[in-house]
Amino acid sequence: MPTTHRPVLALHGGCGTPAESELSPADWREVHEHLAQALRRGWAAMARAGGGALDGVEAAVVALEDSPHFNAGFGAALCEDGTHELDASIMDGRTRAAGAVSAVRHLRNPVRAARAVMERSGCVLLTGAAADAFGRAQGLDCVENHHFTTPRRVAALKKLRAVQAVQAAQAADAVPASPFAAAPGRPGPHPGITEADRHGTVGAVALDAAGHLAAATSTGGFNNKPVGRVGDSPVIGAGTYATDGLAAVSCTGQGEVFIRHVVAHDLVAQMRYAGRSLQEASRVMLDETLAPHRVGAGWVALDALGRVVAVFNTLGMARGWVDAAGQVWVGTHRAMLPMGPV
Amino acid sequence: MPTTHRPVLALHGGCGTPAESELSPADWREVHEHLAQALRRGWAAMARAGGGALDGVEAAVVALEDSPHFNAGFGAALCEDGTHELDASIMDGRTRAAGAVSAVRHLRNPVRAARAVMERSGCVLLTGAAADAFGRAQGLDCVENHHFTTPRRVAALKKLRAVQAVQAAQAADAVPASPFAAAPGRPGPHPGITEADRHGTVGAVALDAAGHLAAATSTGGFNNKPVGRVGDSPVIGAGTYATDGLAAVSCTGQGEVFIRHVVAHDLVAQMRYAGRSLQEASRVMLDETLAPHRVGAGWVALDALGRVVAVFNTLGMARGWVDAAGQVWVGTHRAMLPMGPV
């Protein structure tokens, strides 16, 4: 088979990036290194004999799940009860096969479970303890729930609770104390908290040498989320979509709004039915459809020619890609930094 | 406010309708009556002071959930462990607000829980025991899980297991004994079983006098489904979508394929971006996109002018609507029967 496409791999580490002043230079350096490592792991998986886009996005997301700097796997956000529930999905652009898990608690790498669901369950989406049991039966790494906990998330949860307690005291009647009692029409259950405190998701998109696209997304949701809340990451069409000839998309941001607008699939539909470029479809989605909601939003996406789109409306979005010359680039705010050859 | 639209309500009781010979005339009569009752309940809710499309679809789906003839609520399919897990969603075309629950076990009317999630949780999707707990906290009717069990579903599960045991014995190596071990690329975990044995979903779509659209869907999944499996019904975009000015859609059929093609949202996207009519978008989806998958599929949908589309590729689909003259029509196979004025 002749190589017809120059492979491309791009990823994100969520649009809830803190302000540059909030982390030390050493921490930022580690964030950049982890992004670059994830790109290299994904690239290696894609380049391996028999490897392809699906392997690339899986390996890249596994690396991000294993890094404490991103809200997925190790380092995931904490639910309101102090535990973790993780969501992930993966999609193969060749066949539009897809797999996802929601609210898993014991699978070290939820994206691997999503792929196992896709390939070996006959289902697309498995939820809760049954999804954990499926992953275990498939031989995936299992861990205690506290494996995912990091001091940074514990501190963030504490801070959030303090803010909420103040809000509740200030307006006992007007502001709901529990997210379960939030008023209709609110953008989300935790008004007044910065994106960095709340959101975060990781994801990757790839185009392989055979021209196939794939996408994967993984998340711990948001800090202090209600147990049982499922965002857009495991929802095929909302947080993840891939279809050969059009695009692969992985989203980050306020999941509820992404579900309502079926963001990843809508980008593909704009390309397919309105003939828009991925760039133009992304502009319409971010500036017209999502703007009125005033929520954090971003995505990385690739079109069928391997052109990378990485957009966000927040302070920053951790992201990176391997360019056509084989150079690794990563960034968290405006600038992209070269990290050497892949 | 002047009444600018003639209200319309349409519903379905799933595309897994058995052959006409499989039920007695008395049973078919009851199916027709329950469809007509659901239309009348939905209509009354929509006509009530302050009522609208959202109330109409919720009340119609509640009635279908309470009927033993449809695979949702009372009379829902059984999981492989003999219990029930229920999924439902609802969407408000005015704002694209949406709510859904997956894998609930104790809420008598999952569609009511979906609406409560939409209006009072700050979330869009809640899963599992936490969704049950949320519904209970919201004062919704709770029941023991066996409340949903009917002799018909128990018999169907027994029959399915017998078929699977034979299949497993016939090809111990080639055919997986458990759906969790199904081979990749299979259309679903239970080859060789008729649609009527497997699927079933209920749903409703409405256009109210103010011109607002809404859609709702509820299901027990399919008989012998793995615990934790979530289909398209609670997935906004896949099984349910509604947006004013375009369409409201509620789907039924093999959920995995509906998730992969984001069917409900794709119909809306074809209208929005390709300028197709709902009728034409439905034809493209059923005959071109879904046909190669060879799975049971159907939906009821309404466009912004209240034109009803009810399509299916199976033997039959329980369905009904109130026409412009205020007549109730119901059907299960080809013919539609008049059931008197609404």
Tab-separated table of N, CA and C in Angstrom, chain A residues 85 91 95-98 102-103 118-128 130-131 133-134 138 179-189 222 226-231 235-238 241 254-257 259-262 265-266 269-270 272-276 284-285 289 293, chain B residues 85 91 95-98 102-103 118-128 130-131 133-134 138 179-189 222 226-231 235-238 241 254-257 259-262 265-266 269-270 272-276 284-285 289 293:
chain	number	residue	atom	x	y	z
A	85	GLU	N	-15.150	9.867	39.246
A	85	GLU	CA	-15.878	9.119	38.218
A	85	GLU	C	-15.347	9.604	36.871
A	91	MET	N	-13.352	6.940	18.732
A	91	MET	CA	-14.114	6.702	17.503
A	91	MET	C	-13.164	6.502	16.338
A	95	THR	N	-14.957	3.399	9.997
A	95	THR	CA	-16.252	2.715	10.036
A	95	THR	C	-17.269	3.450	10.888
A	96	ARG	N	-16.848	4.534	11.505
A	96	ARG	CA	-17.638	5.198	12.540
A	96	ARG	C	-17.958	4.254	13.691
A	97	ALA	N	-17.163	3.230	13.865
A	97	ALA	CA	-17.274	2.429	15.091
A	97	ALA	C	-16.876	3.325	16.250
A	98	ALA	N	-17.496	3.097	17.398
A	98	ALA	CA	-17.219	3.950	18.547
A	98	ALA	C	-17.380	3.157	19.825
A	102	SER	N	-18.848	5.571	30.846
A	102	SER	CA	-19.175	6.708	31.704
A	102	SER	C	-19.182	6.256	33.156
A	103	ALA	N	-18.759	7.175	34.024
A	103	ALA	CA	-18.817	6.952	35.473
A	103	ALA	C	-18.085	5.695	35.919
A	118	MET	N	-15.628	-0.655	22.242
A	118	MET	CA	-15.827	-0.561	20.791
A	118	MET	C	-15.539	-1.886	20.105
A	119	GLU	N	-14.462	-2.518	20.490
A	119	GLU	CA	-13.993	-3.682	19.736
A	119	GLU	C	-14.521	-5.006	20.249
A	120	ARG	N	-14.926	-5.054	21.536
A	120	ARG	CA	-15.201	-6.376	22.070
A	120	ARG	C	-16.472	-6.494	22.880
A	121	SER	N	-17.329	-5.478	22.889
A	121	SER	CA	-18.538	-5.586	23.720
A	121	SER	C	-19.822	-5.724	22.913
A	122	GLY	N	-19.810	-5.359	21.647
A	122	GLY	CA	-21.067	-5.297	20.901
A	122	GLY	C	-21.884	-4.060	21.255
A	123	CYS	N	-21.408	-3.280	22.223
A	123	CYS	CA	-22.108	-2.054	22.635
A	123	CYS	C	-21.288	-0.841	22.208
A	124	VAL	N	-21.835	0.334	22.372
A	124	VAL	CA	-21.058	1.562	22.182
A	124	VAL	C	-20.773	2.222	23.533
A	125	LEU	N	-21.748	2.181	24.434
A	125	LEU	CA	-21.586	2.891	25.707
A	125	LEU	C	-21.926	1.976	26.875
A	126	LEU	N	-20.988	1.835	27.788
A	126	LEU	CA	-21.228	1.115	29.043
A	126	LEU	C	-21.044	2.092	30.192
A	127	THR	N	-21.891	1.946	31.214
A	127	THR	CA	-21.842	2.901	32.317
A	127	THR	C	-21.631	2.226	33.665
A	128	GLY	N	-20.975	2.952	34.560
A	128	GLY	CA	-20.908	2.580	35.968
A	128	GLY	C	-20.128	1.319	36.283
A	130	ALA	N	-20.728	-1.706	35.929
A	130	ALA	CA	-20.693	-2.724	34.871
A	130	ALA	C	-19.576	-2.424	33.867
A	131	ALA	N	-19.318	-1.156	33.645
A	131	ALA	CA	-18.221	-0.784	32.748
A	131	ALA	C	-16.881	-1.123	33.395
A	133	ALA	N	-16.459	-3.525	35.523
A	133	ALA	CA	-16.368	-4.992	35.492
A	133	ALA	C	-15.978	-5.480	34.097
A	134	PHE	N	-16.515	-4.841	33.092
A	134	PHE	CA	-16.148	-5.206	31.719
A	134	PHE	C	-14.653	-4.979	31.488
A	138	GLN	N	-11.678	-7.658	30.674
A	138	GLN	CA	-10.862	-7.536	29.471
A	138	GLN	C	-9.370	-7.444	29.797
A	179	PRO	N	-25.799	21.421	43.593
A	179	PRO	CA	-25.959	21.484	42.142
A	179	PRO	C	-27.233	20.787	41.684
A	180	PHE	N	-27.686	19.808	42.465
A	180	PHE	CA	-28.927	19.116	42.111
A	180	PHE	C	-30.136	20.026	42.207
A	181	ALA	N	-29.955	21.163	42.879
A	181	ALA	CA	-31.087	22.060	43.024
A	181	ALA	C	-30.861	23.350	42.232
A	182	ALA	N	-29.889	23.321	41.326
A	182	ALA	CA	-29.589	24.527	40.551
A	182	ALA	C	-30.804	24.984	39.754
A	183	ALA	N	-30.918	26.281	39.609
A	183	ALA	CA	-32.064	26.828	38.897
A	183	ALA	C	-31.957	26.534	37.402
A	184	PRO	N	-33.102	26.368	36.721
A	184	PRO	CA	-33.053	26.144	35.273
A	184	PRO	C	-32.453	27.347	34.563
A	185	GLY	N	-31.777	27.105	33.478
A	185	GLY	CA	-31.236	28.210	32.699
A	185	GLY	C	-29.843	28.631	33.116
A	186	ARG	N	-29.390	28.156	34.261
A	186	ARG	CA	-28.020	28.473	34.663
A	186	ARG	C	-27.042	27.784	33.725
A	187	PRO	N	-25.909	28.417	33.460
A	187	PRO	CA	-24.937	27.778	32.569
A	187	PRO	C	-24.376	26.507	33.162
A	188	GLY	N	-24.293	26.396	34.449
A	188	GLY	CA	-23.747	25.195	35.055
A	188	GLY	C	-23.973	25.257	36.535
A	189	PRO	N	-23.638	24.194	37.218
A	189	PRO	CA	-23.987	24.139	38.627
A	189	PRO	C	-23.108	24.983	39.543
A	222	PHE	N	-15.775	17.702	36.206
A	222	PHE	CA	-15.324	18.946	36.843
A	222	PHE	C	-15.299	18.751	38.350
A	226	PRO	N	-21.595	16.499	40.741
A	226	PRO	CA	-22.446	15.512	41.399
A	226	PRO	C	-22.041	14.105	40.954
A	227	VAL	N	-22.073	13.164	41.876
A	227	VAL	CA	-21.884	11.768	41.498
A	227	VAL	C	-22.962	11.416	40.469
A	228	GLY	N	-22.577	10.696	39.418
A	228	GLY	CA	-23.547	10.279	38.401
A	228	GLY	C	-23.671	11.239	37.238
A	229	ARG	N	-23.085	12.442	37.367
A	229	ARG	CA	-23.155	13.395	36.262
A	229	ARG	C	-22.252	12.925	35.125
A	230	VAL	N	-22.796	12.904	33.921
A	230	VAL	CA	-22.026	12.529	32.744
A	230	VAL	C	-21.977	13.729	31.808
A	231	GLY	N	-20.781	14.097	31.397
A	231	GLY	CA	-20.616	15.228	30.484
A	231	GLY	C	-20.573	14.782	29.037
A	235	VAL	N	-19.996	11.042	25.185
A	235	VAL	CA	-21.158	11.129	24.303
A	235	VAL	C	-20.670	11.323	22.860
A	236	ILE	N	-20.775	10.251	22.091
A	236	ILE	CA	-20.361	10.301	20.690
A	236	ILE	C	-21.233	11.344	19.985
A	237	GLY	N	-20.585	12.251	19.273
A	237	GLY	CA	-21.315	13.348	18.640
A	237	GLY	C	-21.117	14.644	19.399
A	238	ALA	N	-21.124	14.570	20.730
A	238	ALA	CA	-20.958	15.786	21.534
A	238	ALA	C	-19.482	16.085	21.749
A	241	TYR	N	-15.961	12.939	17.777
A	241	TYR	CA	-16.493	12.401	16.524
A	241	TYR	C	-15.366	12.255	15.518
A	254	GLN	N	-17.527	23.195	28.843
A	254	GLN	CA	-18.699	22.910	29.671
A	254	GLN	C	-19.579	21.878	28.976
A	255	GLY	N	-19.480	20.634	29.444
A	255	GLY	CA	-20.034	19.487	28.737
A	255	GLY	C	-21.514	19.571	28.424
A	256	GLU	N	-22.284	20.160	29.342
A	256	GLU	CA	-23.734	20.212	29.127
A	256	GLU	C	-24.069	20.960	27.838
A	257	VAL	N	-23.369	22.060	27.607
A	257	VAL	CA	-23.629	22.851	26.402
A	257	VAL	C	-23.169	22.087	25.150
A	259	ILE	N	-23.235	18.871	24.806
A	259	ILE	CA	-24.244	17.840	24.516
A	259	ILE	C	-25.422	18.465	23.793
A	260	ARG	N	-25.882	19.595	24.291
A	260	ARG	CA	-27.084	20.217	23.718
A	260	ARG	C	-26.870	20.631	22.261
A	261	HIS	N	-25.640	21.014	21.936
A	261	HIS	CA	-25.371	21.429	20.553
A	261	HIS	C	-24.674	20.341	19.734
A	262	VAL	N	-24.464	19.187	20.334
A	262	VAL	CA	-23.851	18.044	19.630
A	262	VAL	C	-22.639	18.557	18.836
A	265	HIS	N	-20.206	16.478	16.286
A	265	HIS	CA	-20.923	16.055	15.088
A	265	HIS	C	-21.404	17.242	14.267
A	266	ASP	N	-21.752	18.327	14.924
A	266	ASP	CA	-22.208	19.497	14.177
A	266	ASP	C	-21.083	20.068	13.310
A	269	ALA	N	-21.034	17.901	10.385
A	269	ALA	CA	-22.241	18.122	9.575
A	269	ALA	C	-22.148	19.425	8.783
A	270	GLN	N	-21.568	20.464	9.388
A	270	GLN	CA	-21.381	21.718	8.645
A	270	GLN	C	-20.477	21.493	7.424
A	272	ARG	N	-19.975	18.556	5.879
A	272	ARG	CA	-20.613	17.621	4.952
A	272	ARG	C	-21.782	18.249	4.197
A	273	TYR	N	-22.616	18.975	4.934
A	273	TYR	CA	-23.868	19.442	4.333
A	273	TYR	C	-23.815	20.896	3.876
A	274	ALA	N	-22.955	21.714	4.518
A	274	ALA	CA	-22.876	23.125	4.112
A	274	ALA	C	-21.594	23.408	3.339
A	275	GLY	N	-20.727	22.392	3.206
A	275	GLY	CA	-19.496	22.580	2.438
A	275	GLY	C	-18.488	23.507	3.090
A	276	ARG	N	-18.629	23.711	4.396
A	276	ARG	CA	-17.680	24.605	5.071
A	276	ARG	C	-16.370	23.884	5.351
A	284	VAL	N	-17.888	29.310	13.247
A	284	VAL	CA	-19.339	29.446	13.420
A	284	VAL	C	-19.769	28.856	14.768
A	285	MET	N	-19.244	27.672	15.066
A	285	MET	CA	-19.629	27.013	16.324
A	285	MET	C	-19.209	27.843	17.530
A	289	THR	N	-22.712	29.840	17.680
A	289	THR	CA	-23.563	28.899	18.412
A	289	THR	C	-23.273	28.910	19.911
A	293	HIS	N	-23.821	31.211	25.227
A	293	HIS	CA	-23.854	30.449	26.477
A	293	HIS	C	-22.795	30.927	27.477
B	85	GLU	N	-32.904	-1.945	33.551
B	85	GLU	CA	-32.219	-0.648	33.566
B	85	GLU	C	-32.862	0.219	32.491
B	91	MET	N	-36.036	16.916	25.344
B	91	MET	CA	-35.358	18.117	24.847
B	91	MET	C	-36.383	19.177	24.470
B	95	THR	N	-34.929	26.262	23.640
B	95	THR	CA	-33.612	26.647	24.139
B	95	THR	C	-32.576	25.567	23.900
B	96	ARG	N	-32.988	24.447	23.338
B	96	ARG	CA	-32.150	23.255	23.252
B	96	ARG	C	-31.713	22.801	24.637
B	97	ALA	N	-32.453	23.169	25.666
B	97	ALA	CA	-32.217	22.554	26.975
B	97	ALA	C	-32.567	21.080	26.851
B	98	ALA	N	-31.859	20.244	27.588
B	98	ALA	CA	-32.087	18.813	27.499
B	98	ALA	C	-31.806	18.155	28.827
B	102	SER	N	-29.634	7.599	32.462
B	102	SER	CA	-29.294	6.281	31.942
B	102	SER	C	-29.158	5.293	33.083
B	103	ALA	N	-29.562	4.042	32.795
B	103	ALA	CA	-29.390	2.937	33.744
B	103	ALA	C	-30.048	3.207	35.091
B	118	MET	N	-33.221	18.051	33.456
B	118	MET	CA	-33.122	19.239	32.604
B	118	MET	C	-33.399	20.513	33.388
B	119	GLU	N	-34.438	20.474	34.203
B	119	GLU	CA	-34.908	21.708	34.831
B	119	GLU	C	-34.295	21.997	36.184
B	120	ARG	N	-33.799	20.959	36.872
B	120	ARG	CA	-33.427	21.195	38.262
B	120	ARG	C	-32.090	20.615	38.689
B	121	SER	N	-31.279	20.121	37.771
B	121	SER	CA	-30.001	19.531	38.214
B	121	SER	C	-28.772	20.335	37.807
B	122	GLY	N	-28.903	21.217	36.829
B	122	GLY	CA	-27.711	21.863	36.284
B	122	GLY	C	-26.917	20.950	35.370
B	123	CYS	N	-27.345	19.688	35.256
B	123	CYS	CA	-26.671	18.721	34.390
B	123	CYS	C	-27.571	18.412	33.199
B	124	VAL	N	-27.061	17.666	32.240
B	124	VAL	CA	-27.892	17.145	31.157
B	124	VAL	C	-28.115	15.645	31.319
B	125	LEU	N	-27.078	14.938	31.757
B	125	LEU	CA	-27.178	13.474	31.838
B	125	LEU	C	-26.721	12.991	33.203
B	126	LEU	N	-27.595	12.241	33.875
B	126	LEU	CA	-27.230	11.570	35.122
B	126	LEU	C	-27.363	10.073	34.921
B	127	THR	N	-26.436	9.322	35.515
B	127	THR	CA	-26.450	7.878	35.288
B	127	THR	C	-26.522	7.094	36.593
B	128	GLY	N	-27.168	5.918	36.506
B	128	GLY	CA	-27.115	4.912	37.560
B	128	GLY	C	-27.815	5.290	38.845
B	130	ALA	N	-27.105	7.222	41.182
B	130	ALA	CA	-27.173	8.651	41.493
B	130	ALA	C	-28.373	9.299	40.799
B	131	ALA	N	-28.702	8.800	39.620
B	131	ALA	CA	-29.877	9.318	38.916
B	131	ALA	C	-31.152	8.898	39.641
B	133	ALA	N	-31.326	8.354	42.832
B	133	ALA	CA	-31.348	9.152	44.063
B	133	ALA	C	-31.825	10.576	43.773
B	134	PHE	N	-31.385	11.113	42.657
B	134	PHE	CA	-31.829	12.453	42.272
B	134	PHE	C	-33.346	12.462	42.069
B	138	GLN	N	-36.265	14.445	44.135
B	138	GLN	CA	-37.166	15.375	43.447
B	138	GLN	C	-38.627	15.003	43.646
B	179	PRO	N	-22.489	-11.380	25.343
B	179	PRO	CA	-22.427	-10.178	24.507
B	179	PRO	C	-21.149	-9.396	24.751
B	180	PHE	N	-20.583	-9.524	25.943
B	180	PHE	CA	-19.349	-8.810	26.245
B	180	PHE	C	-18.178	-9.347	25.446
B	181	ALA	N	-18.344	-10.521	24.855
B	181	ALA	CA	-17.255	-11.094	24.084
B	181	ALA	C	-17.586	-11.108	22.596
B	182	ALA	N	-18.592	-10.344	22.204
B	182	ALA	CA	-19.020	-10.328	20.799
B	182	ALA	C	-17.879	-9.868	19.899
B	183	ALA	N	-17.841	-10.434	18.708
B	183	ALA	CA	-16.779	-10.083	17.764
B	183	ALA	C	-16.962	-8.658	17.269
B	184	PRO	N	-15.850	-7.974	16.958
B	184	PRO	CA	-15.966	-6.617	16.412
B	184	PRO	C	-16.679	-6.642	15.069
B	185	GLY	N	-17.404	-5.600	14.763
B	185	GLY	CA	-18.056	-5.511	13.461
B	185	GLY	C	-19.431	-6.139	13.422
B	186	ARG	N	-19.779	-6.874	14.454
B	186	ARG	CA	-21.144	-7.424	14.479
B	186	ARG	C	-22.138	-6.289	14.641
B	187	PRO	N	-23.313	-6.442	14.035
B	187	PRO	CA	-24.288	-5.372	14.168
B	187	PRO	C	-24.764	-5.222	15.600
B	188	GLY	N	-24.757	-6.286	16.362
B	188	GLY	CA	-25.218	-6.192	17.737
B	188	GLY	C	-24.899	-7.479	18.440
B	189	PRO	N	-25.134	-7.515	19.719
B	189	PRO	CA	-24.680	-8.667	20.469
B	189	PRO	C	-25.519	-9.930	20.292
B	222	PHE	N	-32.808	-3.493	25.231
B	222	PHE	CA	-33.259	-4.719	24.557
B	222	PHE	C	-33.173	-5.898	25.513
B	226	PRO	N	-26.626	-6.469	28.234
B	226	PRO	CA	-25.693	-6.462	29.354
B	226	PRO	C	-26.067	-5.351	30.337
B	227	VAL	N	-25.928	-5.636	31.615
B	227	VAL	CA	-26.093	-4.582	32.619
B	227	VAL	C	-25.085	-3.480	32.295
B	228	GLY	N	-25.502	-2.235	32.385
B	228	GLY	CA	-24.605	-1.107	32.134
B	228	GLY	C	-24.607	-0.624	30.698
B	229	ARG	N	-25.224	-1.408	29.793
B	229	ARG	CA	-25.273	-0.968	28.387
B	229	ARG	C	-26.235	0.209	28.248
B	230	VAL	N	-25.782	1.259	27.605
B	230	VAL	CA	-26.625	2.425	27.358
B	230	VAL	C	-26.785	2.582	25.855
B	231	GLY	N	-28.024	2.700	25.420
B	231	GLY	CA	-28.298	2.859	23.991
B	231	GLY	C	-28.425	4.325	23.613
B	235	VAL	N	-29.125	9.551	24.794
B	235	VAL	CA	-28.036	10.296	24.169
B	235	VAL	C	-28.638	11.390	23.281
B	236	ILE	N	-28.532	12.623	23.769
B	236	ILE	CA	-29.051	13.771	23.027
B	236	ILE	C	-28.280	13.843	21.702
B	237	GLY	N	-29.015	13.945	20.609
B	237	GLY	CA	-28.380	13.922	19.289
B	237	GLY	C	-28.570	12.583	18.615
B	238	ALA	N	-28.465	11.501	19.363
B	238	ALA	CA	-28.619	10.166	18.776
B	238	ALA	C	-30.099	9.764	18.740
B	241	TYR	N	-33.752	14.652	19.573
B	241	TYR	CA	-33.297	16.012	19.323
B	241	TYR	C	-34.486	16.904	19.001
B	254	GLN	N	-31.821	-0.095	16.590
B	254	GLN	CA	-30.583	-0.608	17.184
B	254	GLN	C	-29.710	0.563	17.631
B	255	GLY	N	-29.718	0.819	18.939
B	255	GLY	CA	-29.177	2.046	19.502
B	255	GLY	C	-27.732	2.334	19.151
B	256	GLU	N	-26.916	1.283	19.077
B	256	GLU	CA	-25.491	1.491	18.821
B	256	GLU	C	-25.282	2.205	17.481
B	257	VAL	N	-26.030	1.783	16.476
B	257	VAL	CA	-25.891	2.403	15.152
B	257	VAL	C	-26.413	3.841	15.174
B	259	ILE	N	-26.239	5.849	17.723
B	259	ILE	CA	-25.208	6.681	18.373
B	259	ILE	C	-24.103	7.010	17.370
B	260	ARG	N	-23.651	6.011	16.648
B	260	ARG	CA	-22.533	6.208	15.725
B	260	ARG	C	-22.866	7.220	14.626
B	261	HIS	N	-24.135	7.246	14.212
B	261	HIS	CA	-24.519	8.187	13.149
B	261	HIS	C	-25.230	9.430	13.700
B	262	VAL	N	-25.361	9.529	15.022
B	262	VAL	CA	-25.967	10.701	15.660
B	262	VAL	C	-27.251	11.064	14.894
B	265	HIS	N	-29.776	14.217	15.490
B	265	HIS	CA	-29.130	15.489	15.166
B	265	HIS	C	-28.763	15.576	13.694
B	266	ASP	N	-28.411	14.451	13.092
B	266	ASP	CA	-28.051	14.483	11.672
B	266	ASP	C	-29.258	14.872	10.810
B	269	ALA	N	-29.434	18.496	11.103
B	269	ALA	CA	-28.297	19.118	10.403
B	269	ALA	C	-28.505	19.090	8.888
B	270	GLN	N	-29.077	18.017	8.373
B	270	GLN	CA	-29.378	17.968	6.936
B	270	GLN	C	-30.351	19.079	6.551
B	272	ARG	N	-30.836	21.929	8.269
B	272	ARG	CA	-30.232	23.231	8.523
B	272	ARG	C	-29.152	23.577	7.506
B	273	TYR	N	-28.281	22.606	7.207
B	273	TYR	CA	-27.097	22.917	6.406
B	273	TYR	C	-27.239	22.527	4.944
B	274	ALA	N	-28.088	21.520	4.659
B	274	ALA	CA	-28.256	21.115	3.255
B	274	ALA	C	-29.603	21.558	2.703
B	275	GLY	N	-30.424	22.189	3.541
B	275	GLY	CA	-31.711	22.691	3.072
B	275	GLY	C	-32.704	21.607	2.697
B	276	ARG	N	-32.487	20.399	3.202
B	276	ARG	CA	-33.422	19.313	2.882
B	276	ARG	C	-34.681	19.409	3.736
B	284	VAL	N	-32.829	9.906	3.176
B	284	VAL	CA	-31.378	9.742	3.041
B	284	VAL	C	-30.822	8.933	4.222
B	285	MET	N	-31.273	9.289	5.420
B	285	MET	CA	-30.776	8.586	6.610
B	285	MET	C	-31.148	7.108	6.585
B	289	THR	N	-27.723	6.066	4.707
B	289	THR	CA	-26.777	5.972	5.825
B	289	THR	C	-26.967	4.683	6.625
B	293	HIS	N	-26.126	-1.024	7.429
B	293	HIS	CA	-25.975	-1.673	8.734
B	293	HIS	C	-26.981	-2.811	8.936
